[in-house]
CSV table of C-alpha atoms in Angstrom, one decimal:
chain,number,residue,atom,x,y,z
A,1,MET,CA,22.3,12.2,54.4
A,2,SER,CA,23.3,9.0,56.1
A,3,PHE,CA,24.9,5.8,54.6
A,4,ASN,CA,24.9,2.1,55.7
A,5,LEU,CA,28.7,1.3,56.0
A,6,CYS,CA,29.6,-2.3,56.1
A,7,ILE,CA,33.0,-3.5,57.2
A,8,ILE,CA,34.0,-7.2,56.4
A,9,ASP,CA,37.2,-8.2,58.2
A,10,ASP,CA,38.2,-11.3,60.3
A,11,GLY,CA,40.1,-9.1,62.6
A,12,PHE,CA,36.7,-8.7,64.5
A,13,ILE,CA,37.0,-12.2,65.8
A,14,ALA,CA,39.9,-11.7,68.4
A,15,PRO,CA,38.4,-8.6,70.2
A,16,GLY,CA,35.0,-10.2,70.1
A,17,GLN,CA,36.4,-13.5,71.9
A,18,ARG,CA,38.0,-11.1,74.4
A,19,ILE,CA,34.7,-9.6,75.6
A,20,GLY,CA,32.8,-13.0,75.4
A,21,ILE,CA,31.1,-13.0,72.0
A,22,PRO,CA,33.3,-15.6,70.1
A,23,ASN,CA,30.8,-16.6,67.4
A,24,GLU,CA,29.2,-13.4,66.6
A,25,LYS,CA,28.3,-13.2,62.9
A,26,LYS,CA,27.5,-9.4,62.8
A,27,PHE,CA,28.7,-6.5,65.1
A,28,GLY,CA,26.5,-3.4,65.3
A,29,SER,CA,27.9,-0.2,66.5
A,30,GLY,CA,27.0,-0.6,70.1
A,31,CYS,CA,28.9,-3.9,70.2
A,32,ILE,CA,32.1,-2.3,68.4
A,33,LYS,CA,32.0,0.6,70.9
A,34,VAL,CA,32.4,-2.0,73.6
A,35,MET,CA,35.2,-3.7,71.8
A,36,LEU,CA,37.1,-0.5,71.2
A,37,GLN,CA,37.3,0.3,74.9
A,38,ASN,CA,40.5,-1.9,75.1
A,39,GLU,CA,43.0,-1.4,72.2
A,40,GLU,CA,45.0,-4.3,73.5
A,41,HIS,CA,42.4,-6.7,72.5
A,42,TRP,CA,43.0,-5.9,68.8
A,43,ASP,CA,46.6,-7.3,68.8
A,44,SER,CA,47.9,-7.0,65.2
A,45,GLU,CA,44.8,-5.4,64.0
A,46,SER,CA,45.5,-1.8,64.8
A,47,SER,CA,44.4,-0.4,61.2
A,48,LEU,CA,41.0,-2.0,61.8
A,49,TYR,CA,41.0,-0.5,65.4
A,50,ASN,CA,41.8,2.9,64.1
A,51,LEU,CA,39.3,2.6,61.3
A,52,CYS,CA,36.5,1.5,63.5
A,53,LYS,CA,37.5,4.2,66.0
A,54,ILE,CA,37.2,7.0,63.7
A,55,ALA,CA,34.0,5.7,62.2
A,56,VAL,CA,32.2,5.2,65.5
A,57,ASN,CA,33.4,8.7,66.8
A,58,ASP,CA,32.4,10.3,63.5
A,59,GLN,CA,29.1,8.6,64.0
A,60,ALA,CA,28.7,10.1,67.3
A,61,ASP,CA,29.6,13.5,66.2
A,62,ASN,CA,27.5,13.4,63.0
A,63,ASN,CA,24.5,11.0,63.8
A,64,ASP,CA,23.1,11.4,60.3
A,65,LYS,CA,26.4,10.2,58.8
A,66,TRP,CA,26.7,6.4,59.2
A,67,HIS,CA,24.9,3.2,60.1
A,68,ILE,CA,27.7,0.8,60.9
A,69,TYR,CA,27.5,-3.0,60.6
A,70,CYS,CA,30.6,-5.2,60.8
A,71,PHE,CA,31.1,-8.7,59.8
A,72,SER,CA,33.8,-11.1,60.7
A,73,ASP,CA,33.4,-13.2,57.3
A,74,PRO,CA,32.2,-12.5,53.8
A,75,ALA,CA,29.8,-15.4,54.1
A,76,HIS,CA,28.0,-13.7,57.2
A,77,PHE,CA,27.8,-10.5,55.3
A,78,LEU,CA,26.3,-12.4,52.1
A,79,GLU,CA,23.9,-14.3,54.5
A,80,ALA,CA,22.5,-10.9,55.8
A,81,PHE,CA,22.6,-9.5,52.3
A,82,ASP,CA,20.6,-12.4,50.7
A,83,GLN,CA,17.9,-12.4,53.4
A,84,HIS,CA,17.6,-8.5,52.9
A,85,HIS,CA,18.5,-7.8,56.4
A,86,ILE,CA,20.9,-5.1,55.2
A,87,ARG,CA,21.6,-3.0,52.2
A,88,ALA,CA,25.0,-1.5,52.1
A,89,ASP,CA,26.0,1.9,50.3
A,90,VAL,CA,29.6,1.3,51.3
A,91,VAL,CA,31.6,-2.0,51.9
A,92,ILE,CA,35.0,-2.0,53.3
A,93,PHE,CA,36.4,-5.4,52.2
A,94,ASP,CA,39.5,-6.9,54.0
A,95,TRP,CA,41.5,-8.7,51.3
A,96,HIS,CA,43.1,-11.5,53.6
A,97,TYR,CA,41.2,-14.0,55.7
A,98,LYS,CA,42.2,-17.1,57.6
A,99,ARG,CA,40.2,-19.2,55.4
A,100,GLU,CA,40.2,-19.5,51.4
A,101,VAL,CA,38.0,-16.7,50.0
A,102,ASP,CA,36.8,-16.5,46.3
A,103,HIS,CA,37.3,-12.7,46.1
A,104,ALA,CA,35.9,-12.4,42.5
A,105,ALA,CA,32.8,-14.3,43.2
A,106,ILE,CA,32.0,-12.4,46.5
A,107,LEU,CA,32.7,-9.0,44.9
A,108,ARG,CA,30.7,-9.7,41.6
A,109,LYS,CA,27.7,-10.5,43.8
A,110,ILE,CA,28.1,-7.3,45.7
A,111,PHE,CA,28.6,-5.2,42.6
A,112,SER,CA,25.8,-6.9,40.5
A,113,GLU,CA,23.2,-7.0,43.2
A,114,SER,CA,23.6,-3.6,44.8
A,115,HIS,CA,24.7,-0.1,44.1
A,116,ALA,CA,27.4,-0.2,46.6
A,117,LEU,CA,30.9,1.2,46.5
A,118,VAL,CA,33.6,-1.2,47.6
A,119,PHE,CA,36.8,-0.1,49.4
A,120,VAL,CA,39.4,-3.0,49.4
A,121,PHE,CA,41.2,-2.8,53.0
A,122,SER,CA,44.9,-3.9,52.6
A,123,GLY,CA,48.5,-3.0,52.9
A,124,LEU,CA,49.9,-0.4,50.5
A,125,GLU,CA,52.3,-3.1,49.1
A,126,GLU,CA,49.4,-5.0,47.6
A,127,ARG,CA,47.8,-1.8,45.9
A,128,GLU,CA,49.1,-2.7,42.4
A,129,THR,CA,48.4,-6.5,42.8
A,130,ILE,CA,44.7,-5.8,43.8
A,131,GLU,CA,44.2,-3.1,41.2
A,132,ALA,CA,45.5,-5.7,38.6
A,133,PHE,CA,43.0,-8.2,40.0
A,134,PHE,CA,40.2,-5.8,39.5
A,135,GLN,CA,41.3,-5.0,36.1
A,136,GLU,CA,41.4,-8.8,34.9
A,137,ASN,CA,38.5,-10.1,36.9
A,138,LEU,CA,35.9,-7.3,37.5
A,139,PRO,CA,36.5,-4.7,34.8
A,140,ASP,CA,33.0,-3.5,34.4
A,141,TYR,CA,32.8,-2.5,38.2
A,142,ARG,CA,36.4,-0.7,38.0
A,143,ASP,CA,34.6,2.8,38.7
A,144,ARG,CA,33.0,1.5,42.0
A,145,PHE,CA,36.2,0.1,43.5
A,146,MET,CA,38.9,2.0,45.5
A,147,PHE,CA,41.9,0.9,47.4
A,148,PHE,CA,41.9,1.8,51.1
A,149,PRO,CA,45.4,1.4,52.7
A,150,LYS,CA,45.7,-0.2,56.1
A,151,SER,CA,48.9,1.5,57.1
A,152,THR,CA,48.4,3.6,60.1
A,153,PRO,CA,50.0,6.8,59.2
A,154,GLU,CA,47.6,7.3,56.5
A,155,GLY,CA,44.5,6.0,58.4
A,156,ALA,CA,42.7,9.2,59.2
A,157,ASP,CA,43.6,10.7,55.8
A,158,ALA,CA,42.4,7.8,54.0
A,159,TYR,CA,39.4,7.8,55.9
A,160,ASP,CA,38.5,11.3,55.0
A,161,ALA,CA,39.2,10.6,51.5
A,162,LEU,CA,36.8,7.7,51.7
A,163,TYR,CA,34.0,9.9,53.2
A,164,GLU,CA,34.8,12.7,50.6
A,165,ASN,CA,34.4,10.3,47.8
A,166,ILE,CA,31.0,8.8,49.1
A,167,ARG,CA,29.8,12.5,49.7
A,168,GLN,CA,30.6,13.3,46.1
A,169,ARG,CA,28.8,10.2,44.9
A,170,SER,CA,25.7,11.3,46.9
A,171,ASP,CA,25.7,14.5,45.1
A,172,ASN,CA,26.2,13.1,41.5
A,173,ASN,CA,25.2,9.5,41.6
A,174,PHE,CA,21.5,8.7,40.9
A,175,SER,CA,21.5,5.5,43.3
A,176,PHE,CA,23.2,7.2,46.2
A,177,LYS,CA,21.1,10.3,45.9
A,178,PHE,CA,17.7,8.7,45.8
A,179,GLU,CA,17.9,5.2,47.1
A,180,LYS,CA,16.3,5.5,50.5
A,181,GLU,CA,13.4,7.6,49.3
A,182,LEU,CA,12.8,5.1,46.5
A,183,ARG,CA,12.9,2.2,48.9
A,184,ARG,CA,10.6,4.0,51.2
A,185,ILE,CA,7.9,4.7,48.7
A,186,THR,CA,8.2,1.2,47.1
A,187,ASN,CA,7.7,-0.3,50.6
A,188,ARG,CA,4.7,1.8,51.4
A,189,SER,CA,3.2,0.9,48.0
A,190,LEU,CA,3.7,-2.9,48.8
A,191,ASP,CA,2.3,-2.3,52.3
A,192,ASP,CA,-0.8,-0.9,50.5
A,193,VAL,CA,-1.1,-4.0,48.5
A,194,LEU,CA,-0.7,-6.4,51.4
A,195,LEU,CA,-3.0,-4.3,53.4
A,196,HIS,CA,-5.8,-4.8,50.8
A,197,LEU,CA,-5.1,-8.6,50.7
A,198,SER,CA,-4.9,-9.2,54.2
A,199,ASP,CA,-8.3,-10.4,55.1
A,200,MET,CA,-8.2,-13.0,52.3
A,201,ASP,CA,-6.5,-16.4,52.3
A,202,LEU,CA,-4.3,-17.3,49.4
A,203,ALA,CA,-6.9,-19.9,47.7
A,204,LYS,CA,-9.4,-17.0,47.4
A,205,VAL,CA,-7.1,-14.4,46.2
A,206,LEU,CA,-5.8,-16.7,43.4
A,207,LYS,CA,-9.6,-17.7,42.5
A,208,TYR,CA,-10.9,-14.2,42.4
A,209,LEU,CA,-8.1,-12.9,40.4
A,210,SER,CA,-7.6,-15.8,37.9
A,211,LYS,CA,-7.0,-19.4,37.8
A,212,SER,CA,-4.9,-21.0,40.4
A,213,ASN,CA,-1.5,-22.4,39.4
A,214,PRO,CA,-0.2,-25.2,41.7
A,215,GLN,CA,3.4,-24.3,41.0
A,216,THR,CA,3.5,-20.5,41.2
A,217,VAL,CA,1.5,-17.6,42.0
A,218,ASP,CA,-0.4,-16.9,38.7
A,219,TYR,CA,0.7,-14.1,36.5
A,220,ASP,CA,-2.4,-12.1,37.2
A,221,ILE,CA,-1.6,-11.5,40.8
A,222,LYS,CA,2.0,-10.6,40.1
A,223,GLU,CA,0.8,-8.2,37.4
A,224,MET,CA,-1.5,-6.6,40.2
A,225,VAL,CA,1.1,-6.2,42.8
A,226,GLY,CA,3.6,-5.0,40.2
A,227,GLU,CA,1.3,-2.4,38.8
A,228,LYS,CA,0.1,-1.2,42.3
A,229,ILE,CA,3.9,-0.6,43.3
A,230,LYS,CA,4.4,1.1,40.0
A,231,GLU,CA,1.3,3.4,40.5
A,232,GLY,CA,2.6,4.2,44.2
A,233,LEU,CA,5.9,5.3,42.7
A,234,ALA,CA,4.8,7.0,39.6
A,235,ARG,CA,2.1,9.0,41.3
A,236,SER,CA,3.8,9.8,44.6
A,237,LEU,CA,3.6,13.5,45.5
A,238,ASN,CA,6.3,13.0,48.3
A,239,LEU,CA,8.8,11.6,45.6
A,240,GLU,CA,7.9,14.4,43.2
A,241,ARG,CA,8.7,16.9,45.7
A,242,PHE,CA,11.9,15.0,46.8
A,243,LEU,CA,13.1,14.9,43.2
A,244,ALA,CA,12.3,18.6,42.6
A,245,GLN,CA,14.3,19.6,45.7
A,246,LYS,CA,17.2,17.5,44.4
A,247,GLY,CA,17.3,19.7,41.2
A,248,PHE,CA,15.2,17.8,38.7
A,249,LEU,CA,13.2,19.8,36.3
A,250,PRO,CA,9.5,19.3,36.6
A,251,GLU,CA,9.2,17.9,33.0
A,252,LYS,CA,11.6,15.3,33.6
A,253,VAL,CA,10.3,14.0,36.9
A,254,SER,CA,7.3,12.2,35.5
A,255,GLU,CA,9.5,10.5,32.7
A,256,LEU,CA,12.1,9.4,35.4
A,257,LEU,CA,9.4,8.0,37.8
A,258,GLU,CA,7.8,6.2,35.0
A,259,PHE,CA,10.9,4.7,34.0
A,260,ILE,CA,12.0,3.5,37.4
A,261,SER,CA,8.4,2.3,38.4
A,262,GLU,CA,8.1,0.3,35.1
A,263,LYS,CA,11.4,-1.4,35.7
A,264,ILE,CA,10.5,-2.3,39.3
A,265,LYS,CA,6.9,-3.7,38.2
A,266,ASN,CA,8.6,-5.7,35.3
A,267,MET,CA,11.0,-7.4,37.8
A,268,ILE,CA,8.0,-8.3,40.1
A,269,VAL,CA,6.0,-9.7,37.1
A,270,SER,CA,9.1,-11.8,36.0
A,271,SER,CA,9.8,-13.2,39.4
A,272,ASP,CA,8.8,-16.7,40.6
A,273,LEU,CA,6.6,-16.4,43.8
A,274,ALA,CA,6.6,-20.2,44.7
A,275,HIS,CA,3.7,-21.4,47.0
A,276,GLN,CA,2.1,-24.9,47.9
A,277,PRO,CA,-1.1,-25.9,46.3
A,278,VAL,CA,-4.1,-25.0,48.6
A,279,ASP,CA,-7.6,-26.4,48.7
A,280,ASP,CA,-10.3,-23.9,47.7
A,281,THR,CA,-13.2,-24.4,50.1
A,282,GLY,CA,-15.9,-22.3,51.6
A,283,ALA,CA,-18.6,-20.0,50.2
A,284,ASP,CA,-17.6,-17.1,47.9
A,285,GLU,CA,-17.7,-13.9,49.6
A,286,LEU,CA,-18.9,-11.5,47.2
A,287,GLU,CA,-18.2,-8.2,49.1
A,288,LYS,CA,-14.5,-9.3,49.2
A,289,ILE,CA,-14.5,-10.0,45.5
A,290,GLU,CA,-16.0,-6.7,44.8
A,291,LYS,CA,-13.3,-4.9,47.0
A,292,LEU,CA,-10.4,-6.9,45.5
A,293,TRP,CA,-11.4,-6.3,42.0
A,294,SER,CA,-12.1,-2.5,42.6
A,295,TYR,CA,-8.7,-2.3,44.0
A,296,ARG,CA,-7.1,-4.0,41.1
A,297,LEU,CA,-9.0,-2.1,38.5
A,298,TYR,CA,-8.6,1.5,39.8
A,299,TYR,CA,-6.1,3.7,41.6
A,300,LYS,CA,-6.2,7.3,42.8
A,301,ALA,CA,-3.4,9.7,42.5
A,302,GLY,CA,-2.6,12.1,45.4
A,303,ASP,CA,-2.6,15.2,43.3
A,304,ASP,CA,-5.4,17.0,41.3
A,305,SER,CA,-3.6,16.6,37.9
A,306,VAL,CA,-5.8,15.4,34.9
A,307,ARG,CA,-4.7,12.0,33.5
A,308,THR,CA,-5.8,9.7,30.7
A,309,GLY,CA,-8.0,7.0,32.3
A,310,ASP,CA,-9.3,9.4,34.9
A,311,ILE,CA,-13.0,9.1,36.0
A,312,PHE,CA,-14.3,12.1,37.2
A,313,GLN,CA,-17.5,13.8,38.3
A,314,LYS,CA,-18.5,17.3,37.3
A,315,ASN,CA,-19.2,19.4,40.5
A,316,SER,CA,-22.4,20.7,39.2
A,317,ALA,CA,-23.9,17.2,38.7
A,318,ASP,CA,-24.4,13.9,40.8
A,319,GLU,CA,-22.7,10.6,40.6
A,320,SER,CA,-25.4,9.2,38.0
A,321,LYS,CA,-23.2,10.5,35.1
A,322,LEU,CA,-19.4,10.4,35.2
A,323,TYR,CA,-16.7,10.9,32.5
A,324,LEU,CA,-13.5,9.1,31.5
A,325,VAL,CA,-10.7,11.2,30.2
A,326,LEU,CA,-9.6,10.0,26.8
A,327,THR,CA,-7.1,12.5,25.8
A,328,PRO,CA,-3.8,11.1,25.6
A,329,PRO,CA,-0.9,11.7,27.9
A,330,CYS,CA,1.4,13.5,25.4
A,331,ASP,CA,-1.5,15.9,24.8
A,332,LEU,CA,-2.2,16.6,28.4
A,333,GLU,CA,1.5,17.2,29.1
A,334,ARG,CA,1.1,20.5,27.3
A,335,PHE,CA,-2.6,20.7,27.2
A,336,TRP,CA,-3.3,24.1,25.7
A,337,SER,CA,-0.4,23.8,23.4
A,338,LYS,CA,-1.5,20.5,22.0
A,339,THR,CA,-5.3,20.9,22.1
A,340,HIS,CA,-6.0,24.6,22.6
A,341,GLY,CA,-8.0,23.5,25.6
A,342,ARG,CA,-10.1,20.8,24.2
A,343,LEU,CA,-10.5,17.6,26.4
A,344,ASN,CA,-11.9,14.5,25.0
A,345,ILE,CA,-14.1,12.8,27.7
A,346,VAL,CA,-16.6,9.8,27.4
A,347,PRO,CA,-19.7,9.5,29.7
A,348,LEU,CA,-20.5,6.7,32.0
A,349,TYR,CA,-24.1,6.0,33.4
A,350,ASP,CA,-24.7,4.5,36.7
A,351,LEU,CA,-26.7,1.3,36.3
A,352,THR,CA,-28.9,1.9,39.1
A,353,LEU,CA,-29.6,5.6,38.9
A,354,ASN,CA,-30.2,5.4,35.1
A,355,LYS,CA,-32.5,2.5,34.7
A,356,THR,CA,-35.2,4.1,33.0
A,357,ILE,CA,-33.0,6.0,30.4
A,358,LEU,CA,-30.8,2.9,29.8
A,359,LYS,CA,-33.8,0.8,29.2
A,360,GLU,CA,-35.5,3.3,26.8
A,361,ARG,CA,-32.4,3.5,24.8
A,362,GLY,CA,-32.1,-0.2,24.5
A,363,LEU,CA,-35.7,-0.8,23.5
A,364,LEU,CA,-35.4,1.5,20.4
A,365,THR,CA,-34.0,-1.4,18.5
A,366,LYS,CA,-34.1,-4.3,20.7
A,367,LYS,CA,-36.7,-6.5,22.4
A,368,ALA,CA,-36.7,-6.7,26.2
A,369,SER,CA,-35.8,-10.5,25.9
A,370,SER,CA,-32.7,-9.6,23.9
A,371,LEU,CA,-31.5,-6.9,26.4
A,372,LYS,CA,-31.5,-9.5,29.0
A,373,SER,CA,-29.7,-12.2,27.0
A,374,THR,CA,-26.2,-11.4,28.1
A,375,LYS,CA,-25.2,-14.3,30.3
A,376,GLU,CA,-21.9,-13.0,31.6
A,377,ILE,CA,-19.6,-10.1,31.3
A,378,THR,CA,-16.1,-11.6,30.5
A,379,SER,CA,-13.9,-8.5,31.0
A,380,LEU,CA,-13.6,-4.7,31.3
A,381,SER,CA,-12.7,-4.4,27.5
A,382,ASN,CA,-15.3,-6.8,26.0
A,383,HIS,CA,-18.5,-4.9,25.1
A,384,ILE,CA,-22.0,-6.0,25.8
A,385,GLU,CA,-23.1,-7.4,22.4
A,386,SER,CA,-26.9,-7.3,23.3
A,387,TYR,CA,-27.0,-3.6,23.7
A,388,GLY,CA,-26.3,-1.2,20.8
A,389,GLY,CA,-23.4,1.2,20.8
A,390,GLU,CA,-20.7,-1.3,21.9
A,391,PRO,CA,-20.9,-0.1,25.7
A,392,LEU,CA,-18.5,-1.4,28.3
A,393,LEU,CA,-19.5,-2.3,31.8
A,394,VAL,CA,-17.4,-0.5,34.2
A,395,PRO,CA,-17.6,-2.3,37.5
A,396,TYR,CA,-16.9,-1.6,41.2
A,397,LEU,CA,-16.1,2.0,40.8
A,398,PRO,CA,-15.4,3.6,44.2
A,399,THR,CA,-17.8,6.5,44.8
A,400,ALA,CA,-19.2,8.3,47.8
A,401,ARG,CA,-22.0,5.8,47.7
A,402,GLY,CA,-19.7,2.8,47.9
A,403,LEU,CA,-18.7,0.5,44.9
A,404,LYS,CA,-21.0,1.2,42.0
A,405,ASN,CA,-21.4,-0.1,38.3
A,406,TYR,CA,-21.5,2.1,35.3
A,407,LEU,CA,-22.0,1.7,31.5
A,408,LEU,CA,-19.6,3.6,29.3
A,409,PHE,CA,-20.6,4.6,25.8
A,410,PRO,CA,-17.8,5.1,23.4
A,411,LYS,CA,-19.9,6.8,20.6
A,412,GLU,CA,-21.0,9.4,23.1
A,413,ILE,CA,-17.5,11.1,23.2
A,414,GLU,CA,-17.6,14.7,24.0
A,415,THR,CA,-15.2,17.6,23.9
A,416,LEU,CA,-15.0,19.8,27.0
A,417,VAL,CA,-13.6,23.2,26.5
A,418,VAL,CA,-11.2,24.4,29.1
A,419,ASP,CA,-10.1,28.1,29.3
A,420,LEU,CA,-6.4,28.8,30.0
A,421,PRO,CA,-6.5,30.5,33.4
A,422,ALA,CA,-6.2,34.4,33.2
A,423,ASP,CA,-3.2,34.4,35.5
A,424,ARG,CA,-1.4,32.2,33.0
A,425,ARG,CA,-2.2,34.3,30.1
A,426,ARG,CA,0.1,36.9,31.5
A,427,ILE,CA,3.2,34.9,31.8
A,428,GLU,CA,5.8,34.0,29.3
A,429,GLU,CA,5.0,31.8,26.2
A,430,ILE,CA,7.0,28.8,27.5
A,431,GLY,CA,5.0,29.0,31.0
A,432,ARG,CA,1.8,29.1,29.1
A,433,ARG,CA,2.7,26.0,27.3
A,434,ASP,CA,3.8,24.0,30.1
A,435,THR,CA,0.6,24.9,32.3
A,436,VAL,CA,-0.7,21.6,33.9
A,437,LEU,CA,-4.5,20.9,33.6
A,438,LYS,CA,-5.9,20.3,37.0
A,439,TYR,CA,-9.4,19.5,38.2
A,440,PRO,CA,-10.3,22.8,39.8
A,441,LEU,CA,-10.0,24.2,36.2
A,442,LEU,CA,-12.6,21.4,35.1
A,443,ASN,CA,-14.9,22.3,37.9
A,444,GLY,CA,-14.8,18.5,38.6
A,445,THR,CA,-13.7,16.0,41.2
A,446,LEU,CA,-11.4,12.8,40.5
A,447,LEU,CA,-13.1,9.6,41.7
A,448,ALA,CA,-10.6,7.0,40.4
A,449,SER,CA,-8.2,6.2,37.5
A,450,ILE,CA,-8.2,3.1,35.6
A,451,SER,CA,-5.0,0.9,36.1
A,452,GLN,CA,-2.9,-0.9,33.6
A,453,PRO,CA,-3.3,-3.5,32.0
A,454,PHE,CA,-6.9,-2.5,31.8
A,455,LEU,CA,-6.6,1.0,30.6
A,456,SER,CA,-4.9,0.4,27.2
A,457,PRO,CA,-7.6,-2.1,26.1
A,458,VAL,CA,-10.4,0.2,27.1
A,459,THR,CA,-9.1,3.1,25.2
A,460,ASP,CA,-8.5,0.8,22.2
A,461,HIS,CA,-11.9,-0.3,22.2
A,462,ILE,CA,-13.2,3.2,22.3
A,463,PHE,CA,-11.2,4.2,19.3
A,464,SER,CA,-12.2,1.1,17.5
A,465,ALA,CA,-16.0,1.6,18.3
A,466,LEU,CA,-15.7,5.3,17.0
A,467,LYS,CA,-13.9,4.1,13.8
A,468,GLY,CA,-15.7,1.1,13.0
A,469,TYR,CA,-14.5,-1.6,10.6
A,470,GLY,CA,-15.7,-4.3,8.2
A,471,ALA,CA,-16.5,-4.6,4.7
A,472,PRO,CA,-20.1,-5.0,2.7
A,473,ASP,CA,-21.9,-8.3,3.6
A,474,TYR,CA,-22.2,-11.1,1.1
A,475,PRO,CA,-25.7,-12.0,-0.4
A,476,SER,CA,-27.5,-14.6,1.5
A,477,ASP,CA,-26.9,-17.4,-1.0
A,478,ILE,CA,-23.2,-16.8,-0.6
A,479,LYS,CA,-23.2,-16.6,3.1
A,480,THR,CA,-24.9,-20.1,3.2
A,481,HIS,CA,-22.6,-21.6,0.4
A,482,LEU,CA,-19.3,-20.3,2.2
A,483,ALA,CA,-20.6,-21.7,5.6
A,484,ASP,CA,-21.3,-25.2,4.1
A,485,LYS,CA,-17.8,-25.2,2.5
A,486,TYR,CA,-16.2,-24.4,5.9
A,487,LYS,CA,-18.3,-27.0,7.6
A,488,GLU,CA,-17.1,-29.7,5.1
A,489,THR,CA,-13.7,-29.5,6.6
A,490,PHE,CA,-14.9,-30.8,9.8
A,491,ALA,CA,-17.3,-33.4,8.6
A,492,ASP,CA,-17.0,-37.0,9.9
A,493,ASP,CA,-15.6,-38.2,6.4
A,494,ALA,CA,-13.1,-35.5,6.1
A,495,VAL,CA,-9.7,-36.6,5.4
A,496,ARG,CA,-7.5,-36.7,8.4
C-alpha cells in the first residue's frame, strides 16, 4: 500500500535557493534528495531536514510506501490541489510561515475536499494552543488531525507513530483502503465515455443527444456521462474482486458499489460544464448518431450474471428473437428462494428478420395505411400507437450483425423455468438461497443491458400495458356534448 505524502513548509525555500532553485513551488522526491546532501543548507530547519531524510530513506527502502511531494507555501499546494495535479493521503502542515496564513480556511478546504489526514508540524510548546484552535475552529475534523512535534529527539519516534497511524487507517478507513482502486475504475470509465465521443465535435454531440444550451452542456449529456461512469463502477469485475479480497462479503459488494457509483453520478449530473456556443453546421452523420445512441442506451457487464434490463439470446435460436429480463433485482438477488426458478422475460423481434410475421400480426385489425401512419418514434418508452399491443421500438441494439432494431411486445411476457444446478442442491440451505443466476444456466448469451434512465420507464410501460387502465366510455352524444363544453373555454368570445 502506497500513500501520497505532502509536506507544506516554507523551510524548503532556503535549501532550494542554495542549490539554485529559488522560486520552485513544488519539490519532488528527487529534488529533495539533492537538497538533503548538505545539511548545512537547512540552517534552523533541522527538524524539517530530519523529517525529509527519514521519509526519503523510508521511500527508498520500501518503494511502495510513499510518493513524496513538498511545497514551500500552502498557496502552492492548493493550486496543485485545485488543478487536480495531486491528491494527498497525508498532509504534514507547518504551523508558522513568513507571511500571514489563514490556517482555518486552508485546513477546512483540505478537510472538506479530500479524505487526507493532516499532521500539524510545530514545536511541542504549541501543542495545547494548536489543539485548542482545532477544537474551536475545526471541531468536525478533529479525528483527522494529529499533532506532529518538531523537536529533534522525538523526530524518528514521531515519524514512526505517524506511519503507524496511517497504516491503521489503511486497514480500517474506507477512503484509505479503496481510494486508489475507485479512482482507477472511475478514470477508466470516463476514458470509455471520452473514447466513444472522440470522433464527434461538441455541436453534434449536443444536437444528437438533445437540444443545445448556450450556457452549459445540456443535462442529457451529463446524465449520460454520469450513468456510464456509474455502470463502470457498479459492474466492475476487478473492483468486485478487489473488495472481496479486502474482506467484503459478496452480498454487500453490489450494495456498496451501487451506493458509491450513484453518488459519483449525481455529482456529475449536478455539476456545471460550461462551454461557449457553437454553430451546428454540416450534414448529419447517421452512422455516428446510431453509435452514440446505442452507447447511451445500453451497456454490457463484464460478468455473466443475469440482471434486470438484460437483453439476451437463447443459444438454440438466432438473433431474430431476443428476450428482455423483467424480473426485478430483489428477486434476482436470491433467485430460487424468491421465484422458485421462474424468470420473467419479454420477447423482442428483429424488424428486418421478422417483416412477414410483424406485418401479418398488424393486418389482423389494421389497414396497411394505418400501420404506416406513424410519423416518428419519440422515445424508447413511448409505444407505437398505430400497432396493437403497445409495442416499444428498441433501436440500435448491438448484435453480432451490427446495430439492429427490435420491437418489444409487453403482452407476450413469458416465464422461463430455470432448474437449480444439481451441485447446488447438495449444499446447505443458505448456499442454495444465495446461488447467483448466470447465463450458462439459461443456455443463453447476454447481448446488452438497457441503461438508466431508460430502463425504469421501459419496465413501467410493460407493467402498465399488462395491467391496463381506464373506465367505460361515455355514449356518443355525451362525448360530443362534453367536447363542446371544453371547446367553449377557448372560443374567441370567452372571458379573459
